Amino acid sequence: MAHQAHAYHMVDPSPWPLTGAIAALLMTSGLAVWFHFHSTTLMILGTILLLLTMFQWWRDVVREGTFQGHHTPPVQKGLRYGMILFITSEVFFFLGFFWAFYHSSLAPTPELGGCWPPTGITTLDPFEVPLLNTAVLLASGVTVTWAHHSIMEGERKQAIQSLALTIALGFYFTFLQAMEYYEAPFTIADGVYGSTFFVATGFHGLHVIIGSMFLAVCLLRQIHFHFTSEHHFGFEAAAWYWHFVDVVWLFLYISIYWWGS
Amino acid sequence: MYYRLNAVTQRLTGAPATVYNPQGLRPGVPSVRPPPVFVSPTKLASEAGSQVEYLGANRVPDLQKVFQRSDGVPVHLKRGLIDKLLYRTTMGLTVGGALYCLVALYIAAQPRNK
């Protein structure tokens, strides 16, 4: 068998980029078909294809790293750069929504009553559930750091427990936020206040769910002995993403919930 | 007498400093001595008072053997039948979906009769 004379990873041919691209085509055209012809078939088909692609592609990455040993130090460095660049792109994504919020709230138009919050909007009390949400996410940042140190020190049971606790806190945040959405005295259709509030916090909530799923996969991998005390980049990537989600919430809380109330 | 298998050295070690102590029960309480039990703890025998097998045994070395077989099979099919079934389902949905999408877009592009 021929062995490579370099430390880099020449991947096997894979069908998942194609299936992922087709999934994107189906989801977007499906969205248009739903809007104009009231049929969700194409969009749902696209979503199923997307889920299948994500599962198999990331399953293959785990196989290549953990079972085939392809994730040498230079390869891991590339993965680190990749995750950092991805999180940076997400930062810019949220920056856009913060721009929109400050554009409308720093110079409120006469249509809003010339004030912020606009006339007729009953804002949420920032010192009730939003403050609890802040505490929950900050605590989850502590538990994920505890999990990291447990992995590095080879403490299997503690790593599993602290990681499970982090995920539980993430679900608790999502549950509390869902309750707030249900009980809120304003909707997304209530002018620019409603738009900026629900789009910014809504995308944040979606990222909390994504982060929780990422951490849940790491929990499964930790249970199955995939991580070693020296090599556990999948977990580190999940922890970076989780800290990013936490920081976005802090900005949301300070800007929209507190200053904007 | 409680024997433990050291998974690293593959040796049995007998009579550790503390007696077999499941669930963190207090040692030294007089109890019926169990017959010799051969179990595989995930922690080394040197760690006294630890639980055995927390949430399953380590199967990574076996999986490493499976995935490092030099049979020329790409990684997305390496596990055999289950991989093939999942791949074929995904590819089926991909090709079928793409065709369905093209038909739907063709229909959507038709002018609507008033």
Short mmCIF file of C-alpha atoms in Angstrom, two decimals:
data_model
loop_
_atom_site.label_atom_id
_atom_site.label_comp_id
_atom_site.label_asym_id
_atom_site.label_seq_id
_atom_site.Cartn_x
_atom_site.Cartn_y
_atom_site.Cartn_z
CA MET A 1 0.00 0.00 0.00
CA ALA A 2 1.41 3.44 -0.92
CA HIS A 3 1.97 5.74 2.04
CA GLN A 4 1.98 9.52 1.81
CA ALA A 5 5.28 11.34 2.40
CA HIS A 6 3.60 14.45 3.90
CA ALA A 7 1.46 15.33 6.93
CA TYR A 8 -1.53 16.71 5.04
CA HIS A 9 -4.91 15.12 4.39
CA MET A 10 -5.83 14.18 0.82
CA VAL A 11 -9.51 13.34 1.31
CA ASP A 12 -11.27 10.44 -0.37
CA PRO A 13 -13.72 11.39 -3.15
CA SER A 14 -17.00 12.33 -1.48
CA PRO A 15 -20.57 12.85 -2.73
CA TRP A 16 -21.63 15.18 0.09
CA PRO A 17 -20.66 18.54 -1.47
CA LEU A 18 -22.94 17.68 -4.42
CA THR A 19 -25.84 16.51 -2.26
CA GLY A 20 -25.42 19.61 -0.07
CA ALA A 21 -25.48 21.93 -3.08
CA ILE A 22 -28.62 20.23 -4.43
CA ALA A 23 -30.17 20.51 -0.97
CA ALA A 24 -29.54 24.26 -1.04
CA LEU A 25 -31.15 24.48 -4.51
CA LEU A 26 -34.19 22.52 -3.33
CA MET A 27 -34.60 24.57 -0.15
CA THR A 28 -34.43 27.92 -1.93
CA SER A 29 -36.63 27.02 -4.89
CA GLY A 30 -38.91 25.23 -2.43
CA LEU A 31 -39.24 28.47 -0.51
CA ALA A 32 -40.31 30.27 -3.70
CA VAL A 33 -42.75 27.47 -4.61
CA TRP A 34 -44.21 27.66 -1.10
CA PHE A 35 -44.76 31.39 -1.38
CA HIS A 36 -46.42 31.24 -4.80
CA PHE A 37 -48.08 27.83 -5.00
CA HIS A 38 -48.70 26.93 -1.31
CA SER A 39 -46.86 23.59 -1.58
CA THR A 40 -44.13 22.73 0.94
CA THR A 41 -43.01 19.44 -0.68
CA LEU A 42 -39.90 20.78 -2.41
CA MET A 43 -38.74 22.73 0.64
CA ILE A 44 -39.22 19.77 2.98
CA LEU A 45 -37.36 17.51 0.53
CA GLY A 46 -34.50 20.00 0.52
CA THR A 47 -34.40 20.13 4.31
CA ILE A 48 -34.31 16.32 4.58
CA LEU A 49 -31.48 16.22 2.04
CA LEU A 50 -29.62 18.90 4.02
CA LEU A 51 -29.93 16.90 7.25
CA LEU A 52 -28.74 13.71 5.53
CA THR A 53 -25.77 15.59 4.04
CA MET A 54 -24.76 17.16 7.36
CA PHE A 55 -25.01 13.85 9.21
CA GLN A 56 -22.93 11.89 6.70
CA TRP A 57 -20.36 14.60 6.00
CA TRP A 58 -19.57 15.24 9.66
CA ARG A 59 -19.71 11.49 10.38
CA ASP A 60 -16.97 11.11 7.72
CA VAL A 61 -14.88 13.88 9.33
CA VAL A 62 -15.05 11.98 12.65
CA ARG A 63 -14.06 8.76 10.87
CA GLU A 64 -11.13 10.46 9.12
CA GLY A 65 -9.85 12.06 12.33
CA THR A 66 -10.59 9.64 15.15
CA PHE A 67 -10.48 6.31 13.31
CA GLN A 68 -8.05 6.93 10.43
CA GLY A 69 -5.65 9.34 12.15
CA HIS A 70 -5.64 11.94 9.36
CA HIS A 71 -5.85 14.93 11.73
CA THR A 72 -2.12 15.53 12.19
CA PRO A 73 -0.97 18.84 13.78
CA PRO A 74 -0.84 20.75 10.44
CA VAL A 75 -4.29 19.44 9.52
CA GLN A 76 -5.65 20.41 12.93
CA LYS A 77 -4.17 23.90 12.46
CA GLY A 78 -6.18 24.20 9.24
CA LEU A 79 -9.33 23.08 11.03
CA ARG A 80 -8.71 25.71 13.72
CA TYR A 81 -8.30 28.45 11.10
CA GLY A 82 -11.49 27.22 9.45
CA MET A 83 -13.56 27.40 12.63
CA ILE A 84 -12.17 30.82 13.51
CA LEU A 85 -13.01 32.17 10.05
CA PHE A 86 -16.51 30.69 10.23
CA ILE A 87 -17.20 32.27 13.63
CA THR A 88 -15.84 35.57 12.30
CA SER A 89 -18.31 35.41 9.40
CA GLU A 90 -21.11 34.83 11.94
CA VAL A 91 -19.95 37.88 13.91
CA PHE A 92 -20.40 39.96 10.75
CA PHE A 93 -23.83 38.39 10.23
CA PHE A 94 -24.97 39.62 13.65
CA LEU A 95 -23.23 42.97 13.16
CA GLY A 96 -25.71 43.65 10.37
CA PHE A 97 -28.69 43.21 12.67
CA PHE A 98 -27.11 45.35 15.38
CA TRP A 99 -26.51 48.02 12.70
CA ALA A 100 -30.19 47.88 11.79
CA PHE A 101 -31.20 48.21 15.45
CA TYR A 102 -28.95 51.19 16.15
CA HIS A 103 -29.90 52.86 12.85
CA SER A 104 -33.56 52.87 13.90
CA SER A 105 -33.15 53.45 17.63
CA LEU A 106 -30.54 56.23 17.70
CA ALA A 107 -32.64 58.51 15.49
CA PRO A 108 -36.29 57.44 15.91
CA THR A 109 -38.54 58.79 13.15
CA PRO A 110 -41.70 60.86 13.72
CA GLU A 111 -43.77 57.81 12.71
CA LEU A 112 -42.52 56.10 15.88
CA GLY A 113 -43.32 59.15 18.00
CA GLY A 114 -39.77 60.45 17.83
CA CYS A 115 -38.79 58.29 20.81
CA TRP A 116 -37.32 54.87 21.59
CA PRO A 117 -38.98 52.59 22.57
CA PRO A 118 -41.60 53.73 20.03
CA THR A 119 -44.98 54.97 21.25
CA GLY A 120 -47.31 52.12 22.12
CA ILE A 121 -44.61 49.50 22.65
CA THR A 122 -44.53 47.86 26.10
CA THR A 123 -41.00 46.57 26.41
CA LEU A 124 -39.95 43.50 28.41
CA ASP A 125 -38.48 44.20 31.85
CA PRO A 126 -34.75 43.59 31.41
CA PHE A 127 -34.39 42.56 35.06
CA GLU A 128 -36.83 39.67 34.87
CA VAL A 129 -36.49 36.68 32.49
CA PRO A 130 -33.84 38.35 30.29
CA LEU A 131 -31.56 38.70 33.33
CA LEU A 132 -32.16 35.04 34.23
CA ASN A 133 -31.26 34.14 30.64
CA THR A 134 -28.03 36.09 31.00
CA ALA A 135 -27.18 34.18 34.18
CA VAL A 136 -28.02 30.85 32.51
CA LEU A 137 -25.72 31.49 29.55
CA LEU A 138 -22.89 32.80 31.73
CA ALA A 139 -23.19 29.68 33.92
CA SER A 140 -23.09 27.51 30.80
CA GLY A 141 -19.84 29.24 29.85
CA VAL A 142 -18.41 28.17 33.19
CA THR A 143 -19.62 24.57 32.82
CA VAL A 144 -18.22 24.24 29.29
CA THR A 145 -14.82 25.44 30.59
CA TRP A 146 -15.10 22.89 33.40
CA ALA A 147 -15.81 20.22 30.77
CA HIS A 148 -12.71 21.28 28.81
CA HIS A 149 -10.45 21.04 31.83
CA SER A 150 -11.97 17.64 32.73
CA ILE A 151 -11.18 16.33 29.24
CA MET A 152 -7.62 17.66 29.42
CA GLU A 153 -7.12 16.03 32.82
CA GLY A 154 -8.59 12.67 31.73
CA GLU A 155 -11.52 12.93 34.15
CA ARG A 156 -14.09 11.01 32.12
CA LYS A 157 -17.04 11.16 34.51
CA GLN A 158 -16.65 14.88 35.28
CA ALA A 159 -16.30 15.69 31.59
CA ILE A 160 -19.54 13.87 30.80
CA GLN A 161 -21.41 15.49 33.69
CA SER A 162 -20.22 19.06 33.04
CA LEU A 163 -20.88 18.75 29.31
CA ALA A 164 -24.39 17.39 30.01
CA LEU A 165 -24.98 20.30 32.41
CA THR A 166 -23.88 22.79 29.72
CA ILE A 167 -26.38 21.29 27.27
CA ALA A 168 -29.13 21.33 29.91
CA LEU A 169 -28.48 25.04 30.53
CA GLY A 170 -28.66 25.65 26.79
CA PHE A 171 -32.05 23.94 26.62
CA TYR A 172 -33.22 25.90 29.67
CA PHE A 173 -32.30 29.17 27.90
CA THR A 174 -34.19 28.08 24.79
CA PHE A 175 -37.24 27.13 26.86
CA LEU A 176 -37.23 30.44 28.75
CA GLN A 177 -36.85 32.40 25.54
CA ALA A 178 -39.71 30.47 23.93
CA MET A 179 -41.91 31.37 26.90
CA GLU A 180 -40.91 35.04 26.55
CA TYR A 181 -41.77 34.97 22.84
CA TYR A 182 -45.19 33.52 23.63
CA GLU A 183 -45.93 36.02 26.39
CA ALA A 184 -44.47 39.14 24.72
CA PRO A 185 -46.88 42.10 24.45
CA PHE A 186 -45.56 42.93 20.96
CA THR A 187 -45.00 40.94 17.75
CA ILE A 188 -42.58 40.97 14.81
CA ALA A 189 -45.19 43.02 12.90
CA ASP A 190 -45.10 45.87 15.42
CA GLY A 191 -43.03 48.31 13.43
CA VAL A 192 -39.27 48.48 13.37
CA TYR A 193 -39.08 47.69 17.10
CA GLY A 194 -40.74 44.32 16.58
CA SER A 195 -38.66 43.60 13.48
CA THR A 196 -35.29 44.36 15.03
CA PHE A 197 -36.17 42.63 18.31
CA PHE A 198 -37.43 39.35 16.90
CA VAL A 199 -34.99 39.04 13.99
CA ALA A 200 -31.92 39.68 16.19
CA THR A 201 -33.05 37.57 19.16
CA GLY A 202 -34.56 34.98 16.83
CA PHE A 203 -31.33 34.35 14.93
CA HIS A 204 -29.52 34.28 18.27
CA GLY A 205 -31.95 31.62 19.55
CA LEU A 206 -31.33 29.58 16.40
CA HIS A 207 -27.59 29.76 17.10
CA VAL A 208 -28.19 28.60 20.68
CA ILE A 209 -30.02 25.56 19.30
CA ILE A 210 -27.22 24.89 16.79
CA GLY A 211 -24.60 25.26 19.55
CA SER A 212 -26.54 22.90 21.82
CA MET A 213 -26.67 20.30 19.03
CA PHE A 214 -22.90 20.66 18.47
CA LEU A 215 -22.27 20.17 22.20
CA ALA A 216 -24.64 17.17 22.25
CA VAL A 217 -22.61 15.51 19.49
CA CYS A 218 -19.46 16.21 21.55
CA LEU A 219 -21.13 14.59 24.57
CA LEU A 220 -21.85 11.45 22.54
CA ARG A 221 -18.27 11.41 21.28
CA GLN A 222 -16.88 11.88 24.78
CA ILE A 223 -19.01 8.96 26.00
CA HIS A 224 -17.62 6.85 23.15
CA PHE A 225 -13.99 7.65 24.05
CA HIS A 226 -13.28 9.71 20.90
CA PHE A 227 -11.50 12.50 22.78
CA THR A 228 -8.04 12.20 24.32
CA SER A 229 -6.56 14.61 26.81
CA GLU A 230 -4.26 16.02 24.10
CA HIS A 231 -6.51 15.86 21.04
CA HIS A 232 -10.14 16.98 21.21
CA PHE A 233 -10.50 19.73 18.63
CA GLY A 234 -14.16 18.92 17.92
CA PHE A 235 -14.96 19.81 21.51
CA GLU A 236 -12.82 22.96 21.39
CA ALA A 237 -14.65 24.10 18.24
CA ALA A 238 -18.00 23.54 19.99
CA ALA A 239 -16.79 25.46 23.04
CA TRP A 240 -15.59 28.39 20.88
CA TYR A 241 -18.97 28.48 19.15
CA TRP A 242 -20.75 28.36 22.51
CA HIS A 243 -18.71 31.28 23.88
CA PHE A 244 -19.52 33.25 20.70
CA VAL A 245 -23.25 32.60 21.26
CA ASP A 246 -22.88 33.77 24.86
CA VAL A 247 -21.10 37.00 23.83
CA VAL A 248 -23.76 37.76 21.19
CA TRP A 249 -26.41 37.43 23.90
CA LEU A 250 -24.53 39.85 26.15
CA PHE A 251 -24.53 42.43 23.35
CA LEU A 252 -28.22 41.75 22.66
CA TYR A 253 -29.07 42.13 26.33
CA ILE A 254 -27.15 45.38 26.80
CA SER A 255 -28.35 46.95 23.50
CA ILE A 256 -31.90 45.77 22.89
CA TYR A 257 -33.20 44.66 26.28
CA TRP A 258 -31.54 47.18 28.58
CA TRP A 259 -30.56 50.35 26.65
CA GLY A 260 -33.50 49.91 24.30
CA SER A 261 -36.15 49.74 27.02
CA MET B 1 -11.58 -11.47 46.84
CA TYR B 2 -12.14 -8.97 44.07
CA TYR B 3 -10.03 -9.22 40.92
CA ARG B 4 -9.68 -6.37 38.44
CA LEU B 5 -8.44 -6.48 34.84
CA ASN B 6 -5.99 -3.71 34.04
CA ALA B 7 -7.09 -2.90 30.47
CA VAL B 8 -3.72 -1.36 29.63
CA THR B 9 -1.47 -4.24 30.70
CA GLN B 10 -4.19 -6.90 30.18
CA ARG B 11 -3.30 -8.37 33.59
CA LEU B 12 -5.44 -9.27 36.55
CA THR B 13 -4.65 -7.41 39.75
CA GLY B 14 -6.00 -8.85 43.00
CA ALA B 15 -6.70 -7.54 46.47
CA PRO B 16 -6.45 -3.78 46.05
CA ALA B 17 -6.17 -1.54 49.07
CA THR B 18 -9.94 -0.90 49.21
CA VAL B 19 -12.59 -3.55 48.68
CA TYR B 20 -14.96 -3.57 45.67
CA ASN B 21 -17.00 -0.42 46.21
CA PRO B 22 -19.89 0.05 43.77
CA GLN B 23 -22.15 3.12 43.89
CA GLY B 24 -19.82 4.72 46.45
CA LEU B 25 -21.14 2.61 49.35
CA ARG B 26 -19.19 3.04 52.55
CA PRO B 27 -16.43 0.40 52.76
CA GLY B 28 -15.77 -1.54 55.95
CA VAL B 29 -19.46 -2.38 56.47
CA PRO B 30 -19.63 -6.12 57.12
CA SER B 31 -21.25 -7.78 54.15
CA VAL B 32 -21.34 -11.15 52.42
CA ARG B 33 -18.14 -11.67 50.45
CA PRO B 34 -19.09 -12.01 46.74
CA PRO B 35 -17.52 -14.79 44.65
CA PRO B 36 -14.58 -13.74 42.45
CA VAL B 37 -15.90 -11.47 39.70
CA PHE B 38 -13.97 -10.71 36.50
CA VAL B 39 -14.89 -7.24 35.23
CA SER B 40 -13.17 -4.68 32.98
CA PRO B 41 -12.98 -1.26 34.57
CA THR B 42 -12.17 1.69 32.33
CA LYS B 43 -10.03 3.26 35.04
CA LEU B 44 -6.72 1.74 36.04
CA ALA B 45 -6.63 -0.54 39.07
CA SER B 46 -4.39 1.99 40.78
CA GLU B 47 -7.35 4.34 41.27
CA ALA B 48 -8.94 3.18 44.49
CA GLY B 49 -12.69 3.21 45.08
CA SER B 50 -13.66 3.93 41.46
CA GLN B 51 -16.75 2.71 39.65
CA VAL B 52 -16.46 0.11 36.94
CA GLU B 53 -17.25 0.87 33.28
CA TYR B 54 -18.85 4.31 33.27
CA LEU B 55 -21.22 4.32 30.28
CA GLY B 56 -19.70 1.56 28.16
CA ALA B 57 -16.30 0.22 27.10
CA ASN B 58 -13.86 1.80 24.69
CA ARG B 59 -14.52 0.55 21.17
CA VAL B 60 -12.28 3.07 19.38
CA PRO B 61 -9.34 0.64 18.80
CA ASP B 62 -11.71 -1.85 17.10
CA LEU B 63 -13.20 0.91 14.94
CA GLN B 64 -9.71 2.11 14.06
CA LYS B 65 -8.94 -1.39 12.75
CA VAL B 66 -12.12 -1.41 10.66
CA PHE B 67 -11.52 2.00 9.10
CA GLN B 68 -7.83 1.44 8.43
CA ARG B 69 -8.35 -1.70 6.33
CA SER B 70 -6.57 -1.09 3.01
CA ASP B 71 -9.39 -2.20 0.72
CA GLY B 72 -9.62 0.97 -1.36
CA VAL B 73 -13.15 1.69 -0.12
CA PRO B 74 -13.75 5.44 0.44
CA VAL B 75 -14.49 6.57 3.98
CA HIS B 76 -18.18 7.26 3.36
CA LEU B 77 -18.77 3.57 2.46
CA LYS B 78 -16.25 1.95 4.78
CA ARG B 79 -18.78 0.50 7.20
CA GLY B 80 -20.42 -1.62 4.50
CA LEU B 81 -24.15 -2.14 4.04
CA ILE B 82 -25.53 0.59 6.29
CA ASP B 83 -23.30 3.18 4.58
CA LYS B 84 -24.33 1.95 1.13
CA LEU B 85 -28.05 2.14 1.99
CA LEU B 86 -27.77 5.65 3.42
CA TYR B 87 -25.68 6.81 0.44
CA ARG B 88 -28.13 5.39 -2.08
CA THR B 89 -31.11 6.96 -0.27
CA THR B 90 -29.34 10.34 -0.21
CA MET B 91 -28.29 10.13 -3.86
CA GLY B 92 -31.78 9.01 -4.85
CA LEU B 93 -33.29 12.04 -3.13
CA THR B 94 -30.61 14.26 -4.70
CA VAL B 95 -31.23 13.17 -8.30
CA GLY B 96 -34.98 12.83 -7.87
CA GLY B 97 -35.19 16.12 -6.05
CA ALA B 98 -33.14 17.95 -8.66
CA LEU B 99 -35.41 16.68 -11.45
CA TYR B 100 -38.55 17.55 -9.43
CA CYS B 101 -37.10 21.01 -8.82
CA LEU B 102 -36.44 21.59 -12.54
CA VAL B 103 -40.00 20.52 -13.40
CA ALA B 104 -41.43 22.76 -10.66
CA LEU B 105 -39.37 25.73 -11.87
CA TYR B 106 -40.45 25.07 -15.47
CA ILE B 107 -44.10 25.06 -14.40
CA ALA B 108 -43.60 28.16 -12.26
CA ALA B 109 -42.08 29.97 -15.25
CA GLN B 110 -45.19 29.44 -17.38
CA PRO B 111 -47.28 32.61 -17.82
CA ARG B 112 -50.56 32.51 -15.92
CA ASN B 113 -53.70 32.73 -18.01
CA LYS B 114 -55.98 35.51 -16.82
#
